[in-house]
Coordinates of C-alpha atoms in Angstrom, one line a residue:
M614 CA 0.0 0.0 0.0
L615 CA 1.5 3.3 -1.1
R616 CA 1.9 6.0 1.4
R617 CA 1.5 9.6 0.4
L618 CA 4.5 11.9 1.2
Y619 CA 3.4 15.0 2.9
I620 CA 5.6 18.1 2.5
S621 CA 4.7 21.0 4.7
P622 CA 4.2 24.3 2.9
V623 CA 6.5 25.8 5.5
L624 CA 9.3 23.5 4.5
I625 CA 8.8 24.4 0.8
I626 CA 9.0 28.1 1.7
I627 CA 12.2 27.4 3.8
I628 CA 13.8 25.4 0.9
Y629 CA 12.9 28.1 -1.6
H630 CA 14.2 30.8 0.7
V631 CA 17.5 29.0 1.1
Q632 CA 17.9 28.5 -2.6
V633 CA 17.2 32.1 -3.4
T634 CA 19.4 33.4 -0.6
S635 CA 22.2 31.1 -1.8
G636 CA 21.8 32.4 -5.4
V637 CA 21.8 36.0 -4.2
A638 CA 24.9 35.4 -2.1
S639 CA 26.6 33.7 -5.0
G640 CA 25.8 36.6 -7.3
L641 CA 27.0 39.1 -4.7
T642 CA 30.2 37.2 -4.3
D643 CA 30.8 37.1 -8.1
S644 CA 30.1 40.9 -8.3
I645 CA 32.6 41.6 -5.5
N646 CA 35.2 39.4 -7.1
S647 CA 34.6 41.1 -10.5
Q648 CA 35.0 44.5 -8.9
Y649 CA 38.1 43.4 -7.1
E650 CA 39.7 42.1 -10.3
Q651 CA 38.8 45.3 -12.1
Q652 CA 40.4 47.4 -9.3
R653 CA 43.5 45.3 -9.4
T654 CA 43.7 45.6 -13.2
Q655 CA 43.3 49.3 -13.0
E656 CA 46.0 49.6 -10.3
S657 CA 48.3 47.4 -12.3
C658 CA 47.7 49.6 -15.4
E659 CA 48.4 52.7 -13.4
V660 CA 51.6 51.2 -12.0
Q661 CA 52.7 50.1 -15.5
T662 CA 51.8 53.5 -17.0
Q663 CA 53.7 55.3 -14.3
A664 CA 56.7 53.0 -14.9
Q665 CA 56.6 53.8 -18.6
I666 CA 56.4 57.5 -17.9
E667 CA 59.4 57.3 -15.6
L668 CA 61.3 55.2 -18.2
I669 CA 60.5 57.8 -20.9
C670 CA 61.6 60.6 -18.6
K671 CA 64.9 58.9 -18.0
M672 CA 65.5 58.3 -21.8
P673 CA 67.8 61.0 -23.3
K674 CA 66.3 63.5 -25.6
A675 CA 67.4 63.3 -29.2
R676 CA 68.9 66.2 -31.1
G677 CA 67.2 66.7 -34.4
I678 CA 68.7 67.3 -37.9
K679 CA 67.9 70.7 -39.4
Q680 CA 69.6 70.4 -42.8
T681 CA 71.8 68.1 -44.8
A682 CA 74.1 68.7 -47.8
T683 CA 76.7 66.9 -49.9
A684 CA 80.1 68.6 -49.9
Q685 CA 81.3 69.9 -53.2
M686 CA 84.8 69.2 -54.4
Q687 CA 87.2 72.0 -55.4
R688 CA 90.9 72.9 -55.6
E689 CA 92.6 74.7 -52.8
G690 CA 96.0 76.0 -51.9
A691 CA 98.5 75.1 -54.6
G692 CA 96.0 72.8 -56.2
F693 CA 95.0 70.0 -53.9
I694 CA 91.4 68.7 -54.0
V695 CA 89.1 69.2 -51.0
R696 CA 85.5 68.4 -50.1
R697 CA 84.0 71.5 -48.4
P698 CA 80.9 70.6 -46.3
I699 CA 81.0 74.0 -44.4
G700 CA 81.8 77.2 -46.3
G701 CA 80.2 76.1 -49.5
E702 CA 76.5 75.2 -50.0
I703 CA 76.2 75.7 -46.2
P704 CA 78.0 79.1 -45.8
D705 CA 78.9 78.7 -42.1
C706 CA 77.7 77.2 -38.7
D707 CA 78.5 79.9 -36.1
P708 CA 81.2 79.9 -34.8
F709 CA 82.5 77.6 -37.5
L710 CA 83.4 79.3 -40.8
M711 CA 84.7 76.4 -42.9
L712 CA 85.6 72.7 -43.0
D713 CA 87.8 71.2 -45.7
H714 CA 88.4 67.5 -46.0
F715 CA 91.4 66.7 -48.1
G716 CA 92.0 63.2 -49.5
P717 CA 92.2 60.3 -49.3
V718 CA 94.6 60.5 -52.1
E719 CA 97.7 58.5 -53.0
H720 CA 100.7 60.6 -54.2
A721 CA 103.6 59.5 -56.2
P722 CA 107.0 60.9 -55.1
G723 CA 107.2 64.6 -55.7
E724 CA 103.5 65.0 -56.5
A725 CA 102.0 66.3 -53.2
V726 CA 101.1 70.0 -53.0
G727 CA 100.2 72.1 -50.0
A728 CA 99.5 75.7 -49.3
P729 CA 102.7 77.8 -49.4
D730 CA 102.9 81.2 -47.7
H731 CA 99.6 82.9 -47.1
P732 CA 98.2 85.3 -44.4
H733 CA 95.6 84.8 -41.7
R734 CA 93.9 87.2 -39.2
G735 CA 90.9 87.2 -36.9
F736 CA 90.2 83.4 -36.5
E737 CA 91.7 80.0 -35.8
T738 CA 92.7 77.1 -38.0
V739 CA 92.5 73.5 -36.8
S740 CA 94.6 71.0 -38.9
Y741 CA 93.9 67.3 -38.2
I742 CA 96.2 64.8 -40.0
V743 CA 94.5 61.5 -40.5
E744 CA 97.3 60.1 -42.8
G745 CA 100.5 61.5 -44.2
S746 CA 102.4 64.5 -42.8
M747 CA 102.6 68.3 -43.0
Q748 CA 105.3 70.9 -42.3
H749 CA 104.4 74.3 -41.1
K750 CA 106.2 77.6 -40.6
D751 CA 105.0 81.1 -39.8
S752 CA 106.3 84.7 -39.7
V753 CA 106.6 84.9 -36.0
G754 CA 109.1 82.0 -35.8
N755 CA 106.9 79.0 -35.2
S756 CA 107.6 75.8 -37.1
G757 CA 106.8 72.1 -36.8
H758 CA 106.2 68.8 -38.4
L759 CA 102.6 67.3 -38.1
K760 CA 102.5 63.6 -38.4
E761 CA 99.7 61.0 -38.6
G762 CA 97.1 61.6 -35.9
W763 CA 98.4 65.0 -34.9
V764 CA 96.3 68.1 -34.4
Q765 CA 97.4 71.8 -34.7
W766 CA 95.2 74.4 -33.2
M767 CA 96.5 77.7 -34.5
T768 CA 95.1 81.0 -33.2
A769 CA 96.0 83.5 -35.9
G770 CA 94.7 86.4 -33.8
S771 CA 96.3 89.7 -34.9
G772 CA 97.8 88.0 -37.9
V773 CA 100.6 85.8 -39.3
V774 CA 101.9 84.6 -42.6
H775 CA 101.7 80.9 -42.6
S776 CA 103.0 78.0 -44.8
E777 CA 101.7 74.5 -44.9
T778 CA 103.5 72.1 -47.1
P779 CA 103.8 68.3 -47.5
G780 CA 106.4 66.6 -45.2
D781 CA 109.8 65.8 -46.6
D782 CA 109.1 62.1 -46.4
M783 CA 105.9 62.5 -48.4
M784 CA 107.8 64.5 -51.1
A785 CA 110.6 62.0 -51.3
N786 CA 108.6 58.7 -51.1
G787 CA 105.0 59.6 -51.9
G788 CA 102.2 58.0 -50.0
K789 CA 98.6 58.5 -48.8
S790 CA 97.4 61.8 -47.6
E791 CA 94.1 62.7 -45.7
G792 CA 93.0 65.2 -43.2
F793 CA 90.9 68.1 -42.2
Q794 CA 91.2 71.9 -41.7
L795 CA 88.5 73.6 -39.6
W796 CA 88.2 77.4 -39.4
V797 CA 86.9 78.7 -36.1
N798 CA 85.8 82.3 -35.7
L799 CA 87.2 84.4 -32.8
P800 CA 85.0 86.8 -30.8
A801 CA 85.6 90.5 -31.6
K802 CA 87.5 91.0 -28.3
D803 CA 90.0 88.3 -29.3
K804 CA 90.6 89.0 -33.0
M805 CA 93.8 91.0 -32.3
I806 CA 95.3 88.8 -29.7
A807 CA 98.8 87.5 -30.1
P808 CA 99.1 84.4 -32.4
R809 CA 99.3 81.0 -30.6
Y810 CA 99.9 77.4 -31.5
Q811 CA 98.9 74.1 -29.9
D812 CA 100.7 71.3 -31.8
T813 CA 99.4 68.2 -30.2
P814 CA 100.9 64.7 -31.0
A815 CA 98.6 61.7 -31.4
E816 CA 99.5 60.2 -28.1
K817 CA 98.3 63.2 -26.2
I818 CA 94.8 63.1 -27.8
P819 CA 92.4 61.0 -25.7
I820 CA 90.9 58.0 -27.4
V821 CA 88.0 56.2 -25.6
T822 CA 86.0 53.2 -26.5
A823 CA 82.5 51.8 -25.7
D824 CA 80.3 48.8 -26.7
N825 CA 83.2 46.3 -26.5
G826 CA 85.3 48.4 -29.0
N827 CA 82.5 48.9 -31.5
V828 CA 82.6 52.6 -30.7
C829 CA 85.8 54.6 -30.7
V830 CA 86.0 58.3 -30.0
K831 CA 89.0 60.6 -30.4
V832 CA 88.5 63.7 -28.2
I833 CA 90.1 66.6 -30.1
A834 CA 88.2 69.3 -28.2
G835 CA 85.6 69.1 -25.4
E836 CA 84.7 65.9 -23.7
S837 CA 83.2 62.5 -24.4
L838 CA 82.7 59.3 -22.4
G839 CA 84.4 60.9 -19.4
A840 CA 87.5 61.9 -21.3
K841 CA 88.6 65.5 -21.6
A842 CA 90.7 66.9 -24.5
A843 CA 94.2 68.1 -24.0
I844 CA 93.6 71.1 -26.3
D845 CA 92.0 74.2 -24.8
T846 CA 89.8 76.5 -26.7
R847 CA 88.9 80.2 -26.4
T848 CA 85.2 79.5 -26.5
P849 CA 83.4 76.3 -25.6
I850 CA 83.9 73.8 -28.4
M851 CA 83.5 70.1 -29.0
M852 CA 85.4 68.3 -31.8
L853 CA 85.1 64.5 -31.8
D854 CA 86.3 62.0 -34.4
I855 CA 83.8 59.1 -33.9
H856 CA 84.3 55.6 -35.5
L857 CA 81.5 53.1 -35.5
Q858 CA 81.8 49.5 -36.5
P859 CA 79.0 48.0 -38.7
G860 CA 75.7 48.1 -36.9
A861 CA 77.1 50.0 -33.9
K862 CA 75.2 52.8 -32.2
F863 CA 76.3 55.8 -30.2
N864 CA 74.7 58.7 -28.5
Q865 CA 76.7 61.9 -27.8
T866 CA 75.3 64.6 -25.5
I867 CA 75.6 68.1 -26.9
P868 CA 74.8 71.2 -24.8
G869 CA 71.5 72.8 -26.0
S870 CA 73.2 76.2 -26.5
F871 CA 75.7 74.8 -29.0
N872 CA 75.4 75.0 -32.8
G873 CA 77.0 72.1 -34.6
F874 CA 77.3 69.7 -37.5
A875 CA 78.2 66.1 -38.1
Y876 CA 80.2 65.3 -41.2
V877 CA 80.4 61.7 -42.4
W878 CA 83.9 61.1 -43.8
R879 CA 83.9 57.4 -44.2
G880 CA 81.3 54.7 -44.7
A881 CA 77.5 55.2 -44.2
G882 CA 74.8 55.1 -41.6
Y883 CA 72.1 57.1 -39.9
L884 CA 72.0 60.3 -37.9
G885 CA 69.3 61.6 -35.6
E886 CA 66.1 60.2 -34.1
D887 CA 64.5 59.9 -37.5
R888 CA 67.5 57.9 -38.8
K889 CA 68.5 60.2 -41.6
S890 CA 70.5 58.2 -44.1
M891 CA 74.0 59.6 -44.6
E892 CA 77.1 58.6 -46.5
M893 CA 80.7 59.7 -47.1
G894 CA 80.9 63.4 -48.0
Q895 CA 77.6 64.4 -46.5
V896 CA 77.0 66.8 -43.6
A897 CA 74.1 67.3 -41.2
I898 CA 73.4 70.6 -39.4
L899 CA 72.0 70.0 -36.0
A900 CA 68.6 71.4 -35.0
D901 CA 68.3 73.8 -32.0
G902 CA 67.5 72.3 -28.6
D903 CA 68.8 70.0 -25.9
G904 CA 69.5 66.3 -26.6
D905 CA 71.9 63.6 -27.7
L906 CA 72.9 63.1 -31.3
I907 CA 72.0 59.5 -32.2
M908 CA 74.5 57.9 -34.6
E909 CA 74.2 54.4 -36.1
A910 CA 76.5 52.7 -38.7
S911 CA 74.9 50.7 -41.5
S912 CA 74.8 46.9 -40.9
N913 CA 77.3 46.4 -43.7
S914 CA 79.6 49.5 -43.3
V915 CA 81.7 51.3 -40.8
M916 CA 80.8 55.0 -40.2
H917 CA 83.3 57.7 -39.3
I918 CA 81.8 61.0 -38.2
L919 CA 83.5 64.3 -37.4
L920 CA 81.2 65.9 -34.9
V921 CA 81.9 69.6 -34.3
A922 CA 79.8 71.9 -32.1
G923 CA 80.3 75.1 -30.1
E924 CA 78.8 78.1 -28.5
P925 CA 77.7 80.6 -31.2
L926 CA 79.3 84.1 -31.1
R927 CA 76.3 85.8 -32.7
E928 CA 78.5 88.7 -34.0
P929 CA 78.7 90.3 -37.4
I930 CA 81.0 88.6 -39.8
A931 CA 83.1 90.3 -42.5
K932 CA 85.4 88.0 -44.4
Y933 CA 87.5 88.1 -47.5
G934 CA 90.0 85.3 -48.4
P935 CA 92.2 84.6 -45.4
F936 CA 90.9 87.5 -43.2
V937 CA 87.8 87.2 -40.9
M938 CA 86.8 90.4 -39.0
N939 CA 83.6 92.1 -37.9
T940 CA 83.5 95.0 -40.4
M941 CA 84.7 95.6 -44.0
E942 CA 86.9 98.5 -42.7
E943 CA 88.7 95.9 -40.6
I944 CA 89.2 93.7 -43.6
Q945 CA 90.6 96.6 -45.6
Q946 CA 93.0 97.3 -42.7
A947 CA 94.1 93.7 -42.7
F948 CA 95.0 93.8 -46.4
A949 CA 96.9 97.1 -45.8
D950 CA 98.8 95.6 -42.9
Y951 CA 99.7 92.5 -45.0
R952 CA 100.8 94.6 -48.0
S953 CA 103.0 96.8 -45.8
G954 CA 104.7 93.8 -44.2
K955 CA 103.2 94.2 -40.7
L956 CA 102.2 90.5 -40.7
G957 CA 105.9 89.6 -41.4
R958 CA 107.3 87.1 -43.9
I959 CA 109.0 83.7 -43.9
D960 CA 112.4 83.1 -45.4
G961 CA 112.4 80.7 -48.3
A962 CA 109.0 81.6 -49.7
E963 CA 110.3 81.5 -53.3
E964 CA 111.6 77.9 -52.8
R965 CA 108.2 76.8 -51.5
Y966 CA 106.3 78.3 -54.4
A967 CA 108.7 76.7 -56.8
Q968 CA 108.3 73.3 -55.1
A969 CA 104.5 73.6 -55.4
E970 CA 104.7 74.4 -59.0
A971 CA 107.0 71.5 -59.8
A972 CA 104.7 69.1 -58.0
K973 CA 101.7 70.5 -60.0
Q974 CA 103.6 69.9 -63.3
K975 CA 104.5 66.4 -62.2
Q976 CA 100.8 65.7 -61.5
K977 CA 99.9 67.0 -65.0
Q978 CA 102.5 64.8 -66.6
S979 CA 101.3 61.6 -64.7
G980 CA 97.6 62.4 -65.4
R981 CA 96.8 62.9 -61.7
W982 CA 95.8 66.5 -62.3
A983 CA 93.3 65.7 -65.0
K984 CA 91.9 62.8 -63.1
D985 CA 91.3 64.9 -60.0
S986 CA 89.8 67.7 -62.0
E987 CA 87.3 65.3 -63.6
M988 CA 86.4 63.9 -60.1
A989 CA 85.8 67.4 -58.8
R990 CA 83.6 68.3 -61.8
N991 CA 81.5 65.1 -61.2
H992 CA 80.8 66.2 -57.6
Q993 CA 79.6 69.7 -58.3

């Protein structure tokens, strides 16, 4: 006989209440957990964003590139070929008036030419010998023999007659020649100071490396990687010869108040934050502002950069040939002083002019002169 199961309505209500309450509790727990997870995610994002901001703030600012140009080739002095990245298409980069890059060229014995006796007043010349050698003399009794790796920082000041000719070993045996000459303007207050020379041998010029030797910096003026130059300058100036191995990168801090340029004299690579493609013979003028110059060699090429920067003078410039002053009246006075002999003279001038002419004729006979002329025309 089957018995009926009696379930009290009260029990049903209790069971229903427990089920509903359990469901509400479960839903409430899920909601709390969801809100907790959202809060944790938000906090995590805020921490991550703050970390990113701090990282970005710590990252060095990049110095931009304002202008680029390809150096034209021309003859200078007694007839040697130079590339002129500053002083040509780009007239100047205050306080820098000119940069000439001579070579690389292989001379036969007796073929090398230089720049025999010529005057200077009102600025400085910086001669940096990469290969070969150069002899110099001036009208106030200075003389010397610049060899590979040497730098001469000459302050012409009130004026000298100066001679720059190939070394005796180069004339006798021939060989490879390459180097630079930079013209640096002097402030008005220093234009008539006494001439001064800083002939600095290679072993006294600091060379520092980074990135396991993939970055090498020769500190000619200023400072880099903790090394300070032996040469002192009348105004704040940085002059660095930077060598990068293929694929290497290097950032150089440059004071925001400096004007400057970077000249690629070997290989190829990239300059600036936007990786401006550059190759040998091209120059980049730095944009205004604080920041590091970013340099990177191509993956399949070395990159050699001459980085030059300095505090601008912001003074009027009057220049004509080897004289750089502030007014044309001062230029006229410089010519008058030179013609009257006030800048002096150097014994043996006729011999040096004759040597240069003989070397030029030897180049014409060997075909070197015509070859170099054609190369210069193709780079106009």
